[in-house]
CSV table of C-alpha atoms in Angstrom, one decimal:
chain,number,residue,atom,x,y,z
A,1,MET,CA,16.0,-45.1,19.1
A,2,SER,CA,19.5,-43.9,19.9
A,3,GLU,CA,19.8,-41.4,22.8
A,4,VAL,CA,22.6,-38.8,22.4
A,5,VAL,CA,23.7,-36.9,25.4
A,6,VAL,CA,25.6,-33.6,24.7
A,7,LEU,CA,27.7,-32.5,27.6
A,8,ASP,CA,27.4,-28.9,28.7
A,9,TYR,CA,30.5,-27.6,30.5
A,10,GLU,CA,29.7,-24.0,29.6
A,11,MET,CA,32.4,-23.5,27.1
A,12,SER,CA,30.8,-24.2,23.8
A,13,ASN,CA,28.5,-23.6,20.9
A,14,LEU,CA,26.4,-26.3,22.5
A,15,ARG,CA,23.2,-25.1,20.9
A,16,SER,CA,24.5,-25.4,17.4
A,17,ALA,CA,25.6,-29.0,18.0
A,18,VAL,CA,22.2,-29.9,19.6
A,19,LYS,CA,20.2,-28.3,16.8
A,20,ALA,CA,22.3,-30.1,14.1
A,21,LEU,CA,21.8,-33.5,15.8
A,22,GLU,CA,18.1,-32.8,16.2
A,23,ARG,CA,17.7,-31.8,12.6
A,24,LEU,CA,19.1,-35.2,11.7
A,25,GLY,CA,16.4,-36.9,13.9
A,26,ALA,CA,18.5,-37.7,16.9
A,27,ASN,CA,17.0,-37.9,20.4
A,28,VAL,CA,19.2,-35.3,22.2
A,29,ARG,CA,19.5,-34.6,25.8
A,30,VAL,CA,21.9,-32.1,27.5
A,31,ALA,CA,23.8,-33.1,30.7
A,32,ARG,CA,25.3,-30.5,33.0
A,33,SER,CA,26.5,-32.8,35.7
A,34,GLY,CA,27.7,-36.4,36.1
A,35,ASP,CA,24.5,-37.8,37.4
A,36,GLU,CA,22.6,-36.5,34.3
A,37,VAL,CA,24.7,-38.6,31.9
A,38,GLY,CA,23.7,-42.2,32.5
A,39,THR,CA,24.5,-44.8,29.8
A,40,PRO,CA,23.2,-43.3,26.6
A,41,THR,CA,23.9,-44.7,23.1
A,42,ALA,CA,26.4,-41.9,22.7
A,43,VAL,CA,28.0,-39.0,24.5
A,44,VAL,CA,29.0,-35.8,22.6
A,45,LEU,CA,31.7,-33.4,23.8
A,46,PRO,CA,31.3,-30.1,21.9
A,47,GLY,CA,33.5,-27.2,22.5
A,48,VAL,CA,35.5,-24.2,21.8
A,49,GLY,CA,37.9,-22.7,24.2
A,50,HIS,CA,40.8,-23.5,26.6
A,51,PHE,CA,41.8,-27.2,27.3
A,52,GLY,CA,42.6,-26.7,30.9
A,53,GLU,CA,39.6,-24.6,31.7
A,54,ALA,CA,37.3,-27.1,30.1
A,55,MET,CA,38.9,-30.0,32.0
A,56,LYS,CA,38.5,-28.1,35.3
A,57,ARG,CA,34.8,-27.6,34.6
A,58,ILE,CA,34.3,-31.2,33.4
A,59,ARG,CA,35.9,-32.5,36.7
A,60,ALA,CA,34.0,-30.0,38.9
A,61,ALA,CA,30.7,-31.1,37.3
A,62,GLY,CA,31.5,-34.8,37.8
A,63,LEU,CA,31.4,-35.3,34.0
A,64,GLU,CA,34.9,-37.0,33.8
A,65,ASP,CA,33.8,-40.0,35.8
A,66,ALA,CA,30.4,-40.1,34.1
A,67,VAL,CA,32.0,-40.2,30.6
A,68,HIS,CA,34.4,-43.0,31.6
A,69,ARG,CA,31.6,-44.9,33.2
A,70,ALA,CA,29.3,-44.5,30.2
A,71,TYR,CA,32.1,-45.5,27.8
A,72,GLN,CA,32.9,-48.6,29.8
A,73,ASP,CA,29.2,-49.5,29.8
A,74,GLY,CA,29.1,-49.3,26.0
A,75,SER,CA,28.4,-45.7,25.1
A,76,THR,CA,30.0,-44.3,21.9
A,77,VAL,CA,31.9,-41.0,22.3
A,78,LEU,CA,32.2,-38.1,19.8
A,79,GLY,CA,34.4,-35.1,20.4
A,80,ILE,CA,34.1,-32.0,18.3
A,81,CYS,CA,36.9,-29.4,18.1
A,82,LEU,CA,38.1,-28.8,21.7
A,83,GLY,CA,36.0,-31.9,22.4
A,84,LEU,CA,38.4,-34.0,20.2
A,85,GLN,CA,41.4,-32.6,22.1
A,86,LEU,CA,39.8,-33.4,25.5
A,87,LEU,CA,39.7,-37.1,24.5
A,88,PHE,CA,43.6,-37.2,24.6
A,89,ASP,CA,46.0,-37.6,27.5
A,90,GLU,CA,47.3,-34.0,27.7
A,91,SER,CA,47.7,-30.7,25.9
A,92,GLU,CA,50.5,-28.2,25.4
A,93,GLU,CA,47.9,-25.6,26.1
A,94,SER,CA,47.6,-26.7,29.7
A,95,PRO,CA,50.6,-28.6,31.0
A,96,GLY,CA,49.9,-30.7,34.1
A,97,GLN,CA,46.1,-30.7,33.4
A,98,PRO,CA,45.3,-34.3,32.2
A,99,GLY,CA,42.6,-34.9,29.6
A,100,LEU,CA,40.1,-37.8,29.4
A,101,GLY,CA,42.7,-40.2,28.0
A,102,LEU,CA,40.2,-42.1,25.7
A,103,ILE,CA,42.7,-41.8,22.8
A,104,LYS,CA,46.4,-42.1,23.6
A,105,GLY,CA,48.5,-39.1,22.6
A,106,GLY,CA,48.8,-35.4,23.2
A,107,VAL,CA,47.8,-32.0,21.8
A,108,GLU,CA,50.3,-29.5,20.4
A,109,ALA,CA,50.1,-26.0,19.1
A,110,LEU,CA,49.9,-25.8,15.3
A,111,ARG,CA,53.4,-24.9,14.1
A,112,THR,CA,52.9,-22.8,11.0
A,113,ASP,CA,53.8,-19.4,9.6
A,114,ARG,CA,50.1,-18.9,8.6
A,115,LYS,CA,47.6,-16.8,10.7
A,116,LEU,CA,46.4,-18.5,13.9
A,117,PRO,CA,43.8,-19.6,14.8
A,118,GLN,CA,43.0,-21.3,11.6
A,119,ILE,CA,39.5,-19.9,10.9
A,120,GLY,CA,37.9,-21.2,7.9
A,121,TRP,CA,37.2,-24.2,5.6
A,122,ASN,CA,39.7,-26.9,4.8
A,123,THR,CA,39.6,-30.1,2.9
A,124,VAL,CA,40.2,-33.4,4.8
A,125,GLU,CA,42.0,-36.4,3.3
A,126,TRP,CA,40.2,-39.3,4.9
A,127,ARG,CA,41.8,-42.7,5.6
A,128,ASP,CA,40.3,-45.5,3.6
A,129,GLY,CA,37.5,-47.1,5.4
A,130,ALA,CA,36.9,-44.4,8.1
A,131,ALA,CA,33.2,-45.0,8.8
A,132,ILE,CA,32.3,-41.4,9.3
A,133,ALA,CA,33.8,-40.6,5.9
A,134,VAL,CA,32.2,-43.3,3.7
A,135,GLY,CA,30.9,-41.6,0.6
A,136,ALA,CA,32.5,-38.2,1.3
A,137,ASP,CA,34.6,-38.5,-1.8
A,138,SER,CA,34.3,-35.2,-3.7
A,139,PRO,CA,36.3,-32.2,-2.3
A,140,HIS,CA,32.9,-30.5,-1.7
A,141,GLU,CA,31.7,-33.3,0.6
A,142,ARG,CA,34.9,-33.4,2.7
A,143,THR,CA,35.6,-29.7,3.2
A,144,TYR,CA,34.7,-28.6,6.7
A,145,TYR,CA,34.9,-25.5,8.9
A,146,PHE,CA,37.8,-25.3,11.4
A,147,VAL,CA,38.5,-22.9,14.2
A,148,HIS,CA,41.6,-23.9,16.2
A,149,SER,CA,45.2,-23.2,17.1
A,150,PHE,CA,46.1,-26.7,18.5
A,151,ALA,CA,46.0,-30.1,16.9
A,152,VAL,CA,46.0,-33.7,18.2
A,153,HIS,CA,48.9,-36.2,17.8
A,154,PRO,CA,47.6,-39.7,18.4
A,155,ALA,CA,50.3,-42.1,19.7
A,156,ASP,CA,49.0,-44.8,17.5
A,157,PRO,CA,49.2,-43.9,13.8
A,158,ASP,CA,46.2,-46.1,13.2
A,159,ALA,CA,44.1,-43.7,15.3
A,160,VAL,CA,44.5,-41.0,12.7
A,161,LEU,CA,41.3,-41.0,10.6
A,162,GLY,CA,41.9,-38.0,8.5
A,163,THR,CA,44.4,-35.2,7.9
A,164,ALA,CA,44.4,-31.6,6.5
A,165,GLU,CA,47.0,-29.1,5.5
A,166,TYR,CA,47.5,-25.7,7.2
A,167,GLY,CA,51.1,-24.7,6.9
A,168,GLN,CA,51.7,-28.3,8.1
A,169,ARG,CA,49.8,-31.5,7.8
A,170,PHE,CA,47.7,-32.0,10.9
A,171,CYS,CA,45.4,-34.6,12.3
A,172,ALA,CA,41.8,-33.5,11.5
A,173,ALA,CA,40.0,-36.6,12.9
A,174,ALA,CA,41.0,-39.4,15.2
A,175,GLY,CA,39.4,-42.4,16.7
A,176,GLY,CA,39.4,-45.9,18.1
A,177,GLU,CA,37.0,-48.4,19.5
A,178,ARG,CA,33.7,-46.5,20.0
A,179,VAL,CA,35.5,-43.2,20.1
A,180,THR,CA,35.7,-40.6,17.4
A,181,GLY,CA,36.8,-37.0,17.3
A,182,VAL,CA,36.9,-34.3,14.7
A,183,GLN,CA,38.9,-31.1,14.8
A,184,PHE,CA,36.4,-29.3,12.6
A,185,HIS,CA,32.8,-28.3,13.4
A,186,PRO,CA,30.5,-30.7,11.5
A,187,GLU,CA,27.5,-28.7,12.9
A,188,LYS,CA,28.9,-25.6,11.1
A,189,SER,CA,30.0,-27.3,7.9
A,190,SER,CA,26.8,-27.1,5.9
A,191,ALA,CA,25.8,-30.2,4.0
A,192,ALA,CA,29.2,-31.8,4.3
A,193,GLY,CA,29.2,-31.6,8.0
A,194,LEU,CA,25.5,-32.7,8.4
A,195,GLY,CA,26.3,-35.7,6.2
A,196,LEU,CA,29.2,-36.7,8.5
A,197,LEU,CA,27.0,-36.5,11.6
A,198,GLN,CA,24.3,-38.4,9.8
A,199,ARG,CA,26.8,-41.3,9.1
A,200,TRP,CA,27.9,-41.2,12.7
A,201,LEU,CA,24.3,-41.4,13.9
A,202,ALA,CA,23.6,-44.2,11.5
A,203,GLU,CA,26.6,-46.2,12.9
A,204,LEU,CA,25.0,-46.0,16.4
A,205,GLU,CA,22.0,-47.9,15.1
A,206,VAL,CA,24.2,-50.8,13.9
A,207,PRO,CA,24.4,-53.5,16.5
A,208,ALA,CA,27.9,-54.1,17.8
A,209,ALA,CA,29.5,-57.3,16.4
A,210,ALA,CA,29.1,-60.2,18.9
B,1,MET,CA,40.6,-21.0,1.6
B,2,ILE,CA,39.2,-17.5,1.3
B,3,ARG,CA,35.7,-17.2,2.7
B,4,VAL,CA,32.8,-15.6,0.9
B,5,ILE,CA,30.4,-14.0,3.3
B,6,PRO,CA,27.0,-12.5,2.4
B,7,CYS,CA,26.0,-9.7,4.9
B,8,LEU,CA,22.3,-9.3,5.9
B,9,ASP,CA,21.2,-6.0,7.3
B,10,VAL,CA,18.3,-6.6,9.6
B,11,ASP,CA,15.7,-4.0,10.9
B,12,GLN,CA,13.0,-5.2,13.3
B,13,GLY,CA,13.5,-8.8,12.2
B,14,ARG,CA,13.4,-8.1,8.4
B,15,VAL,CA,16.2,-8.0,5.9
B,16,VAL,CA,16.9,-4.6,4.4
B,17,LYS,CA,19.4,-3.4,1.9
B,18,GLY,CA,21.5,-0.4,2.6
B,19,VAL,CA,22.8,2.0,-0.1
B,20,ASN,CA,25.4,4.0,1.8
B,21,PHE,CA,23.4,3.0,4.9
B,22,VAL,CA,20.5,5.3,3.8
B,23,ASP,CA,17.5,4.4,1.6
B,24,LEU,CA,16.5,1.1,3.0
B,25,ARG,CA,14.5,-1.5,1.1
B,26,ASP,CA,12.7,-4.5,2.7
B,27,ALA,CA,13.9,-7.8,1.4
B,28,GLY,CA,12.5,-10.6,3.5
B,29,ASP,CA,13.0,-13.0,6.3
B,30,PRO,CA,16.6,-13.1,7.4
B,31,VAL,CA,16.6,-16.8,8.4
B,32,GLU,CA,15.1,-17.9,5.1
B,33,LEU,CA,17.6,-15.8,3.2
B,34,ALA,CA,20.4,-17.2,5.4
B,35,ALA,CA,19.3,-20.8,4.7
B,36,ARG,CA,19.3,-20.0,1.0
B,37,TYR,CA,22.8,-18.6,1.1
B,38,ASP,CA,23.9,-21.7,3.0
B,39,ARG,CA,22.5,-23.9,0.2
B,40,GLU,CA,24.1,-21.7,-2.5
B,41,GLY,CA,27.6,-22.1,-1.0
B,42,ALA,CA,28.1,-19.2,1.4
B,43,ASP,CA,31.0,-20.0,3.7
B,44,GLU,CA,29.7,-17.9,6.6
B,45,LEU,CA,27.1,-15.2,7.3
B,46,VAL,CA,27.1,-11.8,9.0
B,47,PHE,CA,23.9,-10.3,10.3
B,48,LEU,CA,24.0,-6.6,11.1
B,49,ASP,CA,21.0,-5.5,13.2
B,50,ILE,CA,20.3,-1.8,12.5
B,51,THR,CA,17.1,-1.6,14.5
B,52,ALA,CA,16.8,1.9,15.9
B,53,SER,CA,16.0,1.1,19.5
B,54,HIS,CA,17.9,1.4,22.7
B,55,GLU,CA,17.3,-2.1,24.1
B,56,LYS,CA,18.1,-4.5,21.2
B,57,ARG,CA,19.3,-7.5,23.0
B,58,GLY,CA,15.9,-9.3,22.7
B,59,THR,CA,15.8,-8.9,18.9
B,60,ILE,CA,19.4,-10.0,18.2
B,61,VAL,CA,19.1,-13.0,20.6
B,62,GLU,CA,15.9,-14.1,18.9
B,63,LEU,CA,17.6,-13.8,15.5
B,64,ALA,CA,20.6,-15.9,16.7
B,65,ALA,CA,18.3,-18.5,18.1
B,66,ARG,CA,16.1,-18.8,15.0
B,67,THR,CA,19.2,-18.9,12.7
B,68,ALA,CA,20.9,-21.6,14.8
B,69,GLU,CA,17.9,-23.9,14.3
B,70,GLN,CA,18.0,-23.7,10.5
B,71,VAL,CA,21.4,-22.6,9.3
B,72,PHE,CA,24.5,-24.9,9.6
B,73,ILE,CA,27.3,-22.6,8.7
B,74,PRO,CA,29.1,-20.1,11.0
B,75,PHE,CA,27.3,-16.8,11.6
B,76,THR,CA,28.2,-13.5,13.2
B,77,ILE,CA,25.8,-11.1,14.8
B,78,GLY,CA,26.6,-7.4,15.0
B,79,GLY,CA,24.8,-4.2,15.6
B,80,GLY,CA,23.7,-3.3,19.1
B,81,ILE,CA,26.3,-5.4,21.0
B,82,ARG,CA,27.2,-3.2,23.9
B,83,THR,CA,28.1,-5.3,26.9
B,84,GLU,CA,29.5,-8.6,27.9
B,85,GLU,CA,26.0,-9.7,28.8
B,86,ASP,CA,24.9,-9.0,25.2
B,87,ILE,CA,27.7,-11.1,23.9
B,88,ARG,CA,27.0,-14.0,26.3
B,89,ALA,CA,23.3,-14.0,25.4
B,90,VAL,CA,23.9,-13.9,21.6
B,91,LEU,CA,26.6,-16.7,21.8
B,92,ALA,CA,24.4,-18.8,24.1
B,93,ALA,CA,21.5,-18.5,21.6
B,94,GLY,CA,23.7,-20.1,18.9
B,95,ALA,CA,25.8,-17.4,17.2
B,96,ASP,CA,29.4,-18.3,16.5
B,97,LYS,CA,30.8,-14.8,16.8
B,98,VAL,CA,29.7,-11.3,17.6
B,99,SER,CA,30.8,-8.2,15.8
B,100,ILE,CA,31.5,-5.1,18.0
B,101,ASN,CA,31.8,-1.6,16.5
B,102,SER,CA,30.8,1.5,18.4
B,103,ALA,CA,31.0,-0.1,21.8
B,104,ALA,CA,34.6,-1.0,21.1
B,105,VAL,CA,35.5,2.6,20.3
B,106,LYS,CA,33.6,3.9,23.4
B,107,ASP,CA,35.0,1.2,25.7
B,108,PRO,CA,38.1,-0.5,24.2
B,109,ASP,CA,38.5,-2.6,27.4
B,110,LEU,CA,35.3,-4.4,26.4
B,111,ILE,CA,37.3,-6.1,23.7
B,112,THR,CA,39.8,-7.3,26.3
B,113,ARG,CA,37.2,-8.5,28.7
B,114,ALA,CA,35.1,-10.2,26.0
B,115,SER,CA,38.1,-11.9,24.5
B,116,THR,CA,39.4,-13.2,27.8
B,117,ARG,CA,36.0,-14.5,28.8
B,118,PHE,CA,34.7,-16.0,25.5
B,119,GLY,CA,37.8,-16.5,23.5
B,120,ALA,CA,39.3,-14.4,20.7
B,121,GLN,CA,37.8,-16.7,18.0
B,122,CYS,CA,34.3,-15.3,18.6
B,123,ILE,CA,35.2,-11.6,18.9
B,124,VAL,CA,35.1,-9.7,15.6
B,125,VAL,CA,35.8,-6.0,15.8
B,126,ALA,CA,34.1,-4.0,12.9
B,127,ILE,CA,36.0,-1.0,11.7
B,128,ASP,CA,34.3,1.6,9.4
B,129,ALA,CA,37.1,3.6,7.8
B,130,LYS,CA,37.0,6.7,5.6
B,131,ARG,CA,39.9,8.0,3.6
B,132,ARG,CA,41.2,11.4,4.9
B,133,GLU,CA,40.8,14.2,2.4
B,134,ASP,CA,44.5,15.1,2.6
B,135,GLY,CA,45.3,11.5,1.7
B,136,SER,CA,47.1,10.8,5.0
B,137,GLY,CA,45.5,7.5,5.7
B,138,TRP,CA,42.0,6.6,7.0
B,139,GLU,CA,39.8,7.7,9.9
B,140,VAL,CA,37.5,5.5,11.9
B,141,TYR,CA,33.8,6.5,11.7
B,142,LEU,CA,30.7,5.4,13.7
B,143,ASN,CA,27.0,5.5,13.0
B,144,GLY,CA,27.2,4.3,9.4
B,145,GLY,CA,29.8,6.8,8.5
B,146,ARG,CA,28.2,9.9,10.0
B,147,LYS,CA,30.3,10.3,13.1
B,148,PRO,CA,34.1,10.8,12.9
B,149,THR,CA,36.1,9.5,15.9
B,150,GLY,CA,39.5,11.0,15.2
B,151,LEU,CA,41.0,7.5,15.5
B,152,GLU,CA,43.5,6.5,12.8
B,153,ALA,CA,42.2,3.2,11.2
B,154,VAL,CA,45.4,1.3,10.9
B,155,GLU,CA,46.5,2.2,14.5
B,156,TRP,CA,43.0,1.3,15.8
B,157,ALA,CA,43.2,-2.1,14.0
B,158,LYS,CA,46.5,-2.8,15.7
B,159,GLU,CA,45.1,-1.9,19.1
B,160,VAL,CA,41.9,-4.0,18.8
B,161,VAL,CA,44.1,-7.0,17.9
B,162,ALA,CA,46.4,-6.3,20.8
B,163,ARG,CA,43.3,-6.3,23.0
B,164,GLY,CA,42.2,-9.7,21.8
B,165,ALA,CA,40.0,-9.3,18.6
B,166,GLY,CA,40.0,-12.5,16.7
B,167,GLU,CA,39.1,-11.0,13.4
B,168,ILE,CA,38.6,-7.6,11.8
B,169,LEU,CA,35.6,-6.7,9.6
B,170,LEU,CA,37.0,-3.8,7.7
B,171,THR,CA,34.5,-1.6,5.8
B,172,SER,CA,35.5,1.2,3.4
B,173,MET,CA,32.9,3.9,4.0
B,174,ASP,CA,34.1,5.6,0.7
B,175,ARG,CA,33.2,2.4,-1.3
B,176,ASP,CA,30.3,1.1,0.7
B,177,GLY,CA,27.2,1.0,-1.6
B,178,THR,CA,29.1,2.3,-4.6
B,179,GLN,CA,29.9,-1.0,-6.3
B,180,ASP,CA,33.2,0.5,-7.4
B,181,GLY,CA,35.2,-2.4,-5.9
B,182,PHE,CA,36.9,-2.9,-2.5
B,183,ASP,CA,39.4,-0.3,-1.2
B,184,THR,CA,42.5,-2.6,-1.7
B,185,GLU,CA,44.9,0.1,-0.3
B,186,LEU,CA,43.0,0.3,3.0
B,187,LEU,CA,42.8,-3.5,3.2
B,188,ALA,CA,46.5,-4.0,2.5
B,189,ALA,CA,47.4,-1.3,5.0
B,190,VAL,CA,45.5,-3.1,7.8
B,191,SER,CA,46.0,-6.8,6.8
B,192,GLY,CA,49.8,-6.2,6.5
B,193,VAL,CA,50.1,-5.2,10.1
B,194,VAL,CA,47.7,-7.5,12.0
B,195,GLY,CA,48.1,-11.2,12.7
B,196,VAL,CA,44.4,-12.0,12.6
B,197,PRO,CA,42.1,-12.5,9.6
B,198,VAL,CA,40.7,-9.4,7.9
B,199,ILE,CA,37.3,-9.5,6.2
B,200,ALA,CA,37.0,-7.1,3.3
B,201,SER,CA,33.8,-5.1,3.1
B,202,GLY,CA,32.4,-2.2,1.1
B,203,GLY,CA,32.3,-1.7,-2.6
B,204,ALA,CA,31.8,-5.2,-4.2
B,205,GLY,CA,30.2,-4.6,-7.6
B,206,GLY,CA,31.0,-7.7,-9.6
B,207,PRO,CA,32.6,-11.1,-9.3
B,208,ASP,CA,36.0,-9.8,-10.5
B,209,ASP,CA,36.3,-7.4,-7.5
B,210,PHE,CA,36.7,-10.2,-4.9
B,211,ALA,CA,40.0,-11.7,-6.1
B,212,LYS,CA,41.5,-8.2,-6.1
B,213,ALA,CA,40.5,-7.8,-2.4
B,214,VAL,CA,42.5,-10.9,-1.7
B,215,LYS,CA,45.5,-10.5,-4.1
B,216,GLU,CA,46.0,-6.7,-3.7
B,217,GLY,CA,44.2,-6.2,-0.4
B,218,LEU,CA,45.5,-9.3,1.3
B,219,ALA,CA,42.0,-10.0,2.7
B,220,ASP,CA,41.3,-13.4,4.3
B,221,ALA,CA,37.6,-13.2,3.7
B,222,VAL,CA,35.3,-11.1,1.5
B,223,LEU,CA,31.9,-9.8,2.4
B,224,ALA,CA,29.1,-8.3,0.3
B,225,ALA,CA,25.4,-7.5,0.6
B,226,SER,CA,23.6,-6.0,-2.3
B,227,ILE,CA,25.2,-7.9,-5.2
B,228,PHE,CA,23.9,-11.1,-3.7
B,229,HIS,CA,20.6,-9.9,-2.4
B,230,ASP,CA,19.7,-8.4,-5.8
B,231,GLY,CA,20.2,-11.7,-7.4
B,232,ILE,CA,22.6,-10.1,-10.0
B,233,HIS,CA,25.4,-12.4,-9.1
B,234,THR,CA,25.3,-15.7,-7.2
B,235,ILE,CA,27.8,-16.9,-4.7
B,236,ALA,CA,28.8,-19.6,-7.1
B,237,GLU,CA,29.7,-17.0,-9.8
B,238,VAL,CA,31.8,-15.1,-7.4
B,239,LYS,CA,33.6,-18.2,-6.3
B,240,GLU,CA,34.2,-19.3,-9.9
B,241,ALA,CA,35.7,-15.9,-10.7
B,242,MET,CA,37.9,-16.0,-7.7
B,243,SER,CA,39.0,-19.5,-8.5
B,244,SER,CA,39.9,-18.6,-12.1
B,245,ASP,CA,42.0,-15.7,-10.7
B,246,GLY,CA,43.9,-18.2,-8.6
B,247,VAL,CA,42.3,-17.6,-5.3
B,248,GLU,CA,41.5,-20.8,-3.4
B,249,VAL,CA,37.8,-21.1,-2.3
B,250,ARG,CA,35.7,-23.8,-0.8
B,251,PRO,CA,34.7,-26.2,-3.6
């Protein structure tokens, strides 16, 4: 059975993410330091908060190296909200403080005349074929809960898995080889969000193509 | 999209319904009710713990923990949040936000400290406002509308936002429990001067009231208790009415 390790860098609604994954039958473990990560099937970076502060804590706990090691050894990575942003190279929120660099590109403030942070539900336009979005066709099934002021800008347009509109069109989900990140909170997005996590978990069970 | 938020008043772990915050009636297990609202399409939930006890941290932390196991939409816990340690404990148990009311009036710096430490997105400041008899605006009240503070509601709203509140939960004490509709003048007066979302509360009587809170009151979210708890109107009915009045809601 897939083992999912959720990273605890003391900045997140960790418990909600853990409970949602457990509800879906995942075998979840929480890691607070690098030596607790190992090489699980998947690593989850949850999170709400400040990019630079989170990266500082991740480095201090030895989690940065542990994530890279796990990824190189075959673990799948999922970033949620701030966790998505941390997968990128850098953020306007914390200049000079590098991110994990698992997806090429940067993070910029949302440029909009609407109220910030965006707090609330928004409908995502998924790119055809995005594995986590398969079957999420009706607006009800692809409307998720967002809380953010920054958005990711993947360098490679193919890394954009889904977009949404908030004064401007922004990247709501991004990914690449064994890496996925969502700007919204699937663990707080009712049936639509649990459905997405369920598809992500199901993908973990599919053996990698030889 | 405008959020529709049922509010659950909780006393000693049980849901109660308040009519002008007096005359309470038992209505069941808060977590069960919350899960039902999640299934019915609620966009978010607010729990207000009204337990009359000095040390309430244990009860609200337990409520947050139980809710986080079964409810997968955002939820806020208010009532009895007095210190940073209360906030930390409730968020760690799985709540997405806390709502602070009296403690913010007594110690406005708590808002600043909490917002810096936990992030503005999880700090909701609840303001209970009552129209002044001479018509010169609204005054902030505490203790369910029994205790006047002398604070001017619109000015207080500006201050809490300047101190780092991420949202304002604005209740009209004149309308609360009356089912006469939201106080759209109060809402517009506050929403027009703050850059954070305003949740309209107090007075919802029927599905048609909600769109008015948004269109006339400029509210970003709408909250109600009794019309949902009594089963008179469902969340779907409210959303349908809002949608047909041109307000965008979660499908």
